[in-house]
PDB file of C-alpha atoms in Angstrom:
ATOM      1  CA  UNK A   1      -2.376 -13.535  -9.783  1.00  0.00           C
ATOM      2  CA  UNK A   2      -4.357 -10.593  -7.961  1.00  0.00           C
ATOM      3  CA  UNK A   3      -3.698  -6.568  -9.215  1.00  0.00           C
ATOM      4  CA  UNK A   4      -5.089  -4.445  -6.029  1.00  0.00           C
ATOM      5  CA  UNK A   5      -5.242  -0.953  -6.529  1.00  0.00           C
ATOM      6  CA  UNK A   6      -6.413   1.581  -4.408  1.00  0.00           C
ATOM      7  CA  UNK A   7      -7.796   5.794  -4.769  1.00  0.00           C
ATOM      8  CA  UNK A   8      -6.967   8.129  -3.342  1.00  0.00           C
ATOM      9  CA  UNK A   9      -3.076   7.605  -2.167  1.00  0.00           C
ATOM     10  CA  UNK A  10      -3.671  10.574   0.321  1.00  0.00           C
ATOM     11  CA  UNK A  11      -6.568  12.045   1.643  1.00  0.00           C
ATOM     12  CA  UNK A  12      -6.586  14.832   3.740  1.00  0.00           C
ATOM     13  CA  UNK A  13     -10.020  16.003   5.614  1.00  0.00           C
ATOM     14  CA  UNK A  14     -11.253  17.863   7.899  1.00  0.00           C
ATOM     15  CA  UNK A  15     -12.206  16.753  11.793  1.00  0.00           C
ATOM     16  CA  UNK A  16     -15.508  15.743  11.616  1.00  0.00           C
ATOM     17  CA  UNK A  17     -15.760  14.855   7.342  1.00  0.00           C
ATOM     18  CA  UNK A  18     -16.707  11.542   5.861  1.00  0.00           C
ATOM     19  CA  UNK A  19     -13.185   9.972   4.614  1.00  0.00           C
ATOM     20  CA  UNK A  20     -13.884   7.343   1.457  1.00  0.00           C
ATOM     21  CA  UNK A  21     -11.542   5.241   0.335  1.00  0.00           C
ATOM     22  CA  UNK A  22     -11.530   2.663  -2.932  1.00  0.00           C
ATOM     23  CA  UNK A  23     -10.253  -0.771  -3.723  1.00  0.00           C
ATOM     24  CA  UNK A  24     -10.050  -2.756  -6.983  1.00  0.00           C
ATOM     25  CA  UNK A  25      -9.249  -5.788  -7.614  1.00  0.00           C
ATOM     26  CA  UNK A  26      -8.844  -7.901 -10.565  1.00  0.00           C
ATOM     27  CA  UNK A  27      -9.185 -11.623  -8.946  1.00  0.00           C
ATOM     28  CA  UNK A  28     -12.917 -12.651  -9.491  1.00  0.00           C
ATOM     29  CA  UNK A  29     -12.788 -15.445  -7.314  1.00  0.00           C
ATOM     30  CA  UNK A  30     -11.805 -12.868  -4.484  1.00  0.00           C
ATOM     31  CA  UNK A  31     -14.727 -13.394  -1.370  1.00  0.00           C
ATOM     32  CA  UNK A  32     -13.481 -12.321   1.562  1.00  0.00           C
ATOM     33  CA  UNK A  33     -12.673  -8.087   1.641  1.00  0.00           C
ATOM     34  CA  UNK A  34     -11.037  -6.356   4.222  1.00  0.00           C
ATOM     35  CA  UNK A  35      -9.361  -3.491   5.619  1.00  0.00           C
ATOM     36  CA  UNK A  36      -6.663  -2.297   7.986  1.00  0.00           C
ATOM     37  CA  UNK A  37      -5.156   0.704   9.739  1.00  0.00           C
ATOM     38  CA  UNK A  38      -1.320   0.851  10.044  1.00  0.00           C
ATOM     39  CA  UNK A  39      -0.540   3.897  12.744  1.00  0.00           C
ATOM     40  CA  UNK A  40       2.863   4.473  13.003  1.00  0.00           C
ATOM     41  CA  UNK A  41       5.299   2.473  14.837  1.00  0.00           C
ATOM     42  CA  UNK A  42       2.888  -1.044  14.404  1.00  0.00           C
ATOM     43  CA  UNK A  43       2.242  -3.537  12.515  1.00  0.00           C
ATOM     44  CA  UNK A  44      -1.735  -3.174  10.384  1.00  0.00           C
ATOM     45  CA  UNK A  45      -4.814  -4.015  12.224  1.00  0.00           C
ATOM     46  CA  UNK A  46      -7.972  -5.586  10.770  1.00  0.00           C
ATOM     47  CA  UNK A  47     -10.708  -2.215  11.497  1.00  0.00           C
ATOM     48  CA  UNK A  48     -13.234  -4.053   9.030  1.00  0.00           C
ATOM     49  CA  UNK A  49     -14.268  -7.094   6.758  1.00  0.00           C
ATOM     50  CA  UNK A  50     -16.617  -7.755   4.484  1.00  0.00           C
ATOM     51  CA  UNK A  51     -17.992 -11.601   2.665  1.00  0.00           C
ATOM     52  CA  UNK A  52     -18.961 -11.836  -0.977  1.00  0.00           C
ATOM     53  CA  UNK A  53     -22.182 -12.698   0.071  1.00  0.00           C
ATOM     54  CA  UNK A  54     -22.734  -9.153   1.644  1.00  0.00           C
ATOM     55  CA  UNK A  55     -22.989  -5.592  -0.079  1.00  0.00           C
ATOM     56  CA  UNK A  56     -22.510  -3.273   2.967  1.00  0.00           C
ATOM     57  CA  UNK A  57     -21.568  -3.433   6.651  1.00  0.00           C
ATOM     58  CA  UNK A  58     -21.088  -1.085   9.249  1.00  0.00           C
ATOM     59  CA  UNK A  59     -19.618  -1.025  12.488  1.00  0.00           C
ATOM     60  CA  UNK A  60     -20.359   2.950  14.093  1.00  0.00           C
ATOM     61  CA  UNK A  61     -18.640   5.103  12.332  1.00  0.00           C
ATOM     62  CA  UNK A  62     -16.745   2.951   9.690  1.00  0.00           C
ATOM     63  CA  UNK A  63     -18.267   1.491   6.919  1.00  0.00           C
ATOM     64  CA  UNK A  64     -17.408  -1.102   3.999  1.00  0.00           C
ATOM     65  CA  UNK A  65     -19.411  -1.780   0.627  1.00  0.00           C
ATOM     66  CA  UNK A  66     -18.142  -3.728  -2.193  1.00  0.00           C
ATOM     67  CA  UNK A  67     -20.198  -3.958  -5.220  1.00  0.00           C
ATOM     68  CA  UNK A  68     -18.541  -7.469  -6.911  1.00  0.00           C
ATOM     69  CA  UNK A  69     -19.670  -6.767 -10.580  1.00  0.00           C
ATOM     70  CA  UNK A  70     -17.646  -4.540 -10.464  1.00  0.00           C
ATOM     71  CA  UNK A  71     -14.827  -5.768  -8.377  1.00  0.00           C
ATOM     72  CA  UNK A  72     -14.204  -2.496  -5.850  1.00  0.00           C
ATOM     73  CA  UNK A  73     -14.913  -2.004  -2.727  1.00  0.00           C
ATOM     74  CA  UNK A  74     -14.752   1.120  -0.376  1.00  0.00           C
ATOM     75  CA  UNK A  75     -13.969   2.090   3.355  1.00  0.00           C
ATOM     76  CA  UNK A  76     -16.376   4.570   4.163  1.00  0.00           C
ATOM     77  CA  UNK A  77     -15.561   6.601   7.657  1.00  0.00           C
ATOM     78  CA  UNK A  78     -17.279   9.180   8.599  1.00  0.00           C
ATOM     79  CA  UNK A  79     -17.201  11.874  11.441  1.00  0.00           C
ATOM     80  CA  UNK A  80     -13.599  11.166  11.112  1.00  0.00           C
ATOM     81  CA  UNK A  81     -11.265  12.212  14.584  1.00  0.00           C
ATOM     82  CA  UNK A  82      -7.543  13.111  14.635  1.00  0.00           C
ATOM     83  CA  UNK A  83      -6.619   9.460  15.539  1.00  0.00           C
ATOM     84  CA  UNK A  84      -7.857   8.090  12.456  1.00  0.00           C
ATOM     85  CA  UNK A  85      -4.944   9.512  10.905  1.00  0.00           C
ATOM     86  CA  UNK A  86      -3.217   6.472   9.965  1.00  0.00           C
ATOM     87  CA  UNK A  87      -2.166   4.609   6.171  1.00  0.00           C
ATOM     88  CA  UNK A  88      -5.352   2.548   5.267  1.00  0.00           C
ATOM     89  CA  UNK A  89      -4.911  -0.864   3.618  1.00  0.00           C
ATOM     90  CA  UNK A  90      -7.115  -3.601   1.647  1.00  0.00           C
ATOM     91  CA  UNK A  91      -6.257  -7.024   1.081  1.00  0.00           C
ATOM     92  CA  UNK A  92      -8.689  -8.712  -0.850  1.00  0.00           C
ATOM     93  CA  UNK A  93      -8.284 -12.529  -0.554  1.00  0.00           C
ATOM     94  CA  UNK A  94      -9.266 -15.718  -2.917  1.00  0.00           C
ATOM     95  CA  UNK A  95      -9.032 -19.029  -2.330  1.00  0.00           C
ATOM     96  CA  UNK A  96      -8.519 -20.628   0.863  1.00  0.00           C
ATOM     97  CA  UNK A  97      -5.417 -21.509   1.133  1.00  0.00           C
ATOM     98  CA  UNK A  98      -3.971 -18.052  -0.914  1.00  0.00           C
ATOM     99  CA  UNK A  99      -1.952 -15.028   0.920  1.00  0.00           C
ATOM    100  CA  UNK A 100      -3.372 -12.258   1.134  1.00  0.00           C
ATOM    101  CA  UNK A 101      -2.327  -9.492  -2.010  1.00  0.00           C
ATOM    102  CA  UNK A 102      -2.186  -5.597  -0.396  1.00  0.00           C
ATOM    103  CA  UNK A 103      -2.848  -2.310  -2.046  1.00  0.00           C
ATOM    104  CA  UNK A 104      -0.892  -0.081  -2.127  1.00  0.00           C
ATOM    105  CA  UNK A 105      -2.715   1.779   1.047  1.00  0.00           C
ATOM    106  CA  UNK A 106      -3.655   5.296   1.419  1.00  0.00           C
ATOM    107  CA  UNK A 107      -2.471   7.945   3.470  1.00  0.00           C
ATOM    108  CA  UNK A 108      -5.492   9.433   5.523  1.00  0.00           C
ATOM    109  CA  UNK A 109      -4.683  12.590   7.544  1.00  0.00           C
ATOM    110  CA  UNK A 110      -7.886  14.393   9.582  1.00  0.00           C
ATOM    111  CA  UNK A 111      -6.894  17.803  10.189  1.00  0.00           C
ATOM    112  CA  UNK A 112      -8.167  19.137  13.695  1.00  0.00           C
TER     113      UNK A 112
ATOM    114  CA  UNK B   1      -5.676 -12.839  25.477  1.00  0.00           C
ATOM    115  CA  UNK B   2      -2.407 -12.054  23.947  1.00  0.00           C
ATOM    116  CA  UNK B   3      -1.794 -10.987  20.620  1.00  0.00           C
ATOM    117  CA  UNK B   4       0.769 -11.714  18.294  1.00  0.00           C
ATOM    118  CA  UNK B   5       4.416 -11.495  19.633  1.00  0.00           C
ATOM    119  CA  UNK B   6       7.308 -10.894  17.391  1.00  0.00           C
ATOM    120  CA  UNK B   7      11.460 -10.067  18.580  1.00  0.00           C
ATOM    121  CA  UNK B   8      13.185  -8.184  18.249  1.00  0.00           C
ATOM    122  CA  UNK B   9      12.061  -5.166  17.813  1.00  0.00           C
ATOM    123  CA  UNK B  10      14.791  -3.472  16.140  1.00  0.00           C
ATOM    124  CA  UNK B  11      18.425  -5.212  14.746  1.00  0.00           C
ATOM    125  CA  UNK B  12      21.105  -3.631  12.977  1.00  0.00           C
ATOM    126  CA  UNK B  13      23.201  -5.402  10.910  1.00  0.00           C
ATOM    127  CA  UNK B  14      26.438  -5.070   8.390  1.00  0.00           C
ATOM    128  CA  UNK B  15      25.905  -6.933   4.886  1.00  0.00           C
ATOM    129  CA  UNK B  16      26.722  -9.978   4.409  1.00  0.00           C
ATOM    130  CA  UNK B  17      25.859 -10.970   8.013  1.00  0.00           C
ATOM    131  CA  UNK B  18      22.500 -13.015   8.534  1.00  0.00           C
ATOM    132  CA  UNK B  19      19.429 -12.630  10.957  1.00  0.00           C
ATOM    133  CA  UNK B  20      17.130 -14.806  12.572  1.00  0.00           C
ATOM    134  CA  UNK B  21      13.742 -13.160  13.726  1.00  0.00           C
ATOM    135  CA  UNK B  22      11.021 -14.822  15.702  1.00  0.00           C
ATOM    136  CA  UNK B  23       6.927 -14.638  16.186  1.00  0.00           C
ATOM    137  CA  UNK B  24       4.878 -15.965  18.787  1.00  0.00           C
ATOM    138  CA  UNK B  25       1.037 -16.136  17.442  1.00  0.00           C
ATOM    139  CA  UNK B  26      -2.100 -15.850  19.055  1.00  0.00           C
ATOM    140  CA  UNK B  27      -2.738 -18.476  21.486  1.00  0.00           C
ATOM    141  CA  UNK B  28      -4.677 -20.999  19.356  1.00  0.00           C
ATOM    142  CA  UNK B  29      -3.638 -19.883  16.083  1.00  0.00           C
ATOM    143  CA  UNK B  30      -1.716 -22.636  13.755  1.00  0.00           C
ATOM    144  CA  UNK B  31      -0.954 -20.254  11.053  1.00  0.00           C
ATOM    145  CA  UNK B  32       2.071 -17.579  10.620  1.00  0.00           C
ATOM    146  CA  UNK B  33       2.712 -15.275   7.635  1.00  0.00           C
ATOM    147  CA  UNK B  34       5.518 -13.351   7.075  1.00  0.00           C
ATOM    148  CA  UNK B  35       5.021 -10.070   4.933  1.00  0.00           C
ATOM    149  CA  UNK B  36       8.184  -7.066   3.752  1.00  0.00           C
ATOM    150  CA  UNK B  37       7.099  -3.377   4.337  1.00  0.00           C
ATOM    151  CA  UNK B  38       8.983  -1.235   2.394  1.00  0.00           C
ATOM    152  CA  UNK B  39       8.168   2.198   1.340  1.00  0.00           C
ATOM    153  CA  UNK B  40       8.676   1.127  -2.377  1.00  0.00           C
ATOM    154  CA  UNK B  41       6.558  -2.185  -2.585  1.00  0.00           C
ATOM    155  CA  UNK B  42       4.303  -1.619  -0.053  1.00  0.00           C
ATOM    156  CA  UNK B  43       3.414  -5.593   1.609  1.00  0.00           C
ATOM    157  CA  UNK B  44       4.982  -7.955   0.119  1.00  0.00           C
ATOM    158  CA  UNK B  45       3.995 -12.004   0.936  1.00  0.00           C
ATOM    159  CA  UNK B  46       7.110 -13.805   2.210  1.00  0.00           C
ATOM    160  CA  UNK B  47       6.208 -17.037   2.824  1.00  0.00           C
ATOM    161  CA  UNK B  48       2.956 -19.022   5.179  1.00  0.00           C
ATOM    162  CA  UNK B  49       3.465 -21.691   7.669  1.00  0.00           C
ATOM    163  CA  UNK B  50       1.046 -23.969   9.276  1.00  0.00           C
ATOM    164  CA  UNK B  51       1.690 -27.543  10.826  1.00  0.00           C
ATOM    165  CA  UNK B  52       5.394 -26.711  10.638  1.00  0.00           C
ATOM    166  CA  UNK B  53       5.178 -26.506   7.142  1.00  0.00           C
ATOM    167  CA  UNK B  54       5.641 -24.180   4.490  1.00  0.00           C
ATOM    168  CA  UNK B  55       2.601 -24.043   2.308  1.00  0.00           C
ATOM    169  CA  UNK B  56       3.093 -20.728   0.274  1.00  0.00           C
ATOM    170  CA  UNK B  57       6.145 -19.041  -0.612  1.00  0.00           C
ATOM    171  CA  UNK B  58       6.135 -15.102  -2.510  1.00  0.00           C
ATOM    172  CA  UNK B  59       8.622 -14.017  -5.347  1.00  0.00           C
ATOM    173  CA  UNK B  60      11.971 -13.534  -2.645  1.00  0.00           C
ATOM    174  CA  UNK B  61      15.292 -15.298  -3.293  1.00  0.00           C
ATOM    175  CA  UNK B  62      16.273 -18.396  -1.630  1.00  0.00           C
ATOM    176  CA  UNK B  63      18.504 -16.353   1.125  1.00  0.00           C
ATOM    177  CA  UNK B  64      15.254 -15.444   2.625  1.00  0.00           C
ATOM    178  CA  UNK B  65      13.420 -18.702   4.628  1.00  0.00           C
ATOM    179  CA  UNK B  66      11.353 -19.970   7.779  1.00  0.00           C
ATOM    180  CA  UNK B  67      10.057 -22.564  10.357  1.00  0.00           C
ATOM    181  CA  UNK B  68       7.291 -23.784  12.398  1.00  0.00           C
ATOM    182  CA  UNK B  69       7.609 -25.334  15.582  1.00  0.00           C
ATOM    183  CA  UNK B  70       5.343 -27.384  17.292  1.00  0.00           C
ATOM    184  CA  UNK B  71       4.040 -24.938  19.232  1.00  0.00           C
ATOM    185  CA  UNK B  72       2.942 -22.839  15.952  1.00  0.00           C
ATOM    186  CA  UNK B  73       5.981 -20.195  16.972  1.00  0.00           C
ATOM    187  CA  UNK B  74       7.647 -19.215  13.726  1.00  0.00           C
ATOM    188  CA  UNK B  75      10.979 -18.259  12.882  1.00  0.00           C
ATOM    189  CA  UNK B  76      12.632 -16.587   9.225  1.00  0.00           C
ATOM    190  CA  UNK B  77      16.073 -16.161   8.522  1.00  0.00           C
ATOM    191  CA  UNK B  78      17.975 -13.918   5.864  1.00  0.00           C
ATOM    192  CA  UNK B  79      21.032 -14.883   5.147  1.00  0.00           C
ATOM    193  CA  UNK B  80      24.298 -12.696   3.181  1.00  0.00           C
ATOM    194  CA  UNK B  81      22.395  -9.513   4.007  1.00  0.00           C
ATOM    195  CA  UNK B  82      21.781  -7.234   1.577  1.00  0.00           C
ATOM    196  CA  UNK B  83      20.818  -3.408   1.975  1.00  0.00           C
ATOM    197  CA  UNK B  84      17.717  -3.473   0.144  1.00  0.00           C
ATOM    198  CA  UNK B  85      16.982  -5.940   3.101  1.00  0.00           C
ATOM    199  CA  UNK B  86      16.485  -3.395   5.154  1.00  0.00           C
ATOM    200  CA  UNK B  87      12.554  -3.410   6.168  1.00  0.00           C
ATOM    201  CA  UNK B  88       9.690  -3.724   8.649  1.00  0.00           C
ATOM    202  CA  UNK B  89       8.838  -7.308   8.818  1.00  0.00           C
ATOM    203  CA  UNK B  90       5.339  -8.050   9.840  1.00  0.00           C
ATOM    204  CA  UNK B  91       4.046 -11.736  10.852  1.00  0.00           C
ATOM    205  CA  UNK B  92       0.664 -12.345  11.127  1.00  0.00           C
ATOM    206  CA  UNK B  93      -1.347 -15.005  12.538  1.00  0.00           C
ATOM    207  CA  UNK B  94      -4.557 -16.437  11.668  1.00  0.00           C
ATOM    208  CA  UNK B  95      -6.326 -19.787  13.289  1.00  0.00           C
ATOM    209  CA  UNK B  96      -6.504 -21.750   9.911  1.00  0.00           C
ATOM    210  CA  UNK B  97      -4.827 -21.859   6.741  1.00  0.00           C
ATOM    211  CA  UNK B  98      -6.888 -19.169   4.537  1.00  0.00           C
ATOM    212  CA  UNK B  99      -8.283 -18.210   7.695  1.00  0.00           C
ATOM    213  CA  UNK B 100      -9.174 -14.613   7.317  1.00  0.00           C
ATOM    214  CA  UNK B 101      -9.176 -12.235  10.269  1.00  0.00           C
ATOM    215  CA  UNK B 102      -4.715 -12.002  10.490  1.00  0.00           C
ATOM    216  CA  UNK B 103      -3.959 -10.296  13.220  1.00  0.00           C
ATOM    217  CA  UNK B 104      -0.918  -8.864  12.643  1.00  0.00           C
ATOM    218  CA  UNK B 105       2.616  -7.995  15.187  1.00  0.00           C
ATOM    219  CA  UNK B 106       4.076  -4.851  15.655  1.00  0.00           C
ATOM    220  CA  UNK B 107       6.976  -6.028  13.303  1.00  0.00           C
ATOM    221  CA  UNK B 108      10.780  -6.034  13.511  1.00  0.00           C
ATOM    222  CA  UNK B 109      12.587  -3.377  11.994  1.00  0.00           C
ATOM    223  CA  UNK B 110      15.884  -4.627  10.891  1.00  0.00           C
ATOM    224  CA  UNK B 111      18.110  -2.041   9.621  1.00  0.00           C
ATOM    225  CA  UNK B 112      20.989  -3.410   6.923  1.00  0.00           C
ATOM    226  CA  UNK B 113      24.325  -0.922   6.836  1.00  0.00           C
TER     227      UNK B 113
END
C-alpha cells in the first residue's frame, strides 16, 4: 500500500516569511495530490491540489509543486499570516476507487 | 450550498457500550468515507460507501461497521466500545467514487470512559 511521509513534522516561521512542507509517497500510480489544512476543532479542508499532468499550481499565496519522478510534492505558503497556523496534511491518491492515505501531518505555527 | 454535517459533535460513552454516528454529505454527493483521527495514529481510513454499498474497508476490527441510505446519508456504528476507540471520527463526501475533491465534516469527538 501507499506509504506517505511529511517533512518537517513541525515548522515555526515569523509572520511574512515563507513556509515549505514536503510530502513523499511510495505508490508510483498516484495521480492526484491534494493538501489539506486542519484548524483546531475542525475537519480537514482542501486548500490546493494538483494532478499528475501538471508540475506546479498556484492560488494566491499558496502553491503546490510536483516531482513525479522523485515521488514527492510540496506545499509552499508565501507571506505567512497568523491564520495560516494549523496542521497540514498531504493525501496522495492512486487509482480510481481507492481511499486517501494521509501523511502524518505538519504543524505550522506563524509567530506574529 | 450546505457542507458536510456530522452529528453529534461530541459523545461520551462507557466501555462496552455501542455508539452510532451520522453523516449527511453535500447535496448531490454520492460517496461517503469515514476516517478515525487520533494523536498517535493520525488519520486512518475506516470505510467508504457508494450507492448504499461498502466499496472499501480499512484495517479495523468488525466492531466498526457502517451503512448508507438511499439519500446518501451514512451512519457508522461501533459496538463493544474500548478506551482506544476514543478519537475524532471524520466523514468525507465526494461526488463520485474515487472522486478527487473530498469535503470533510467537523467530526464527532468520541470519548470512551
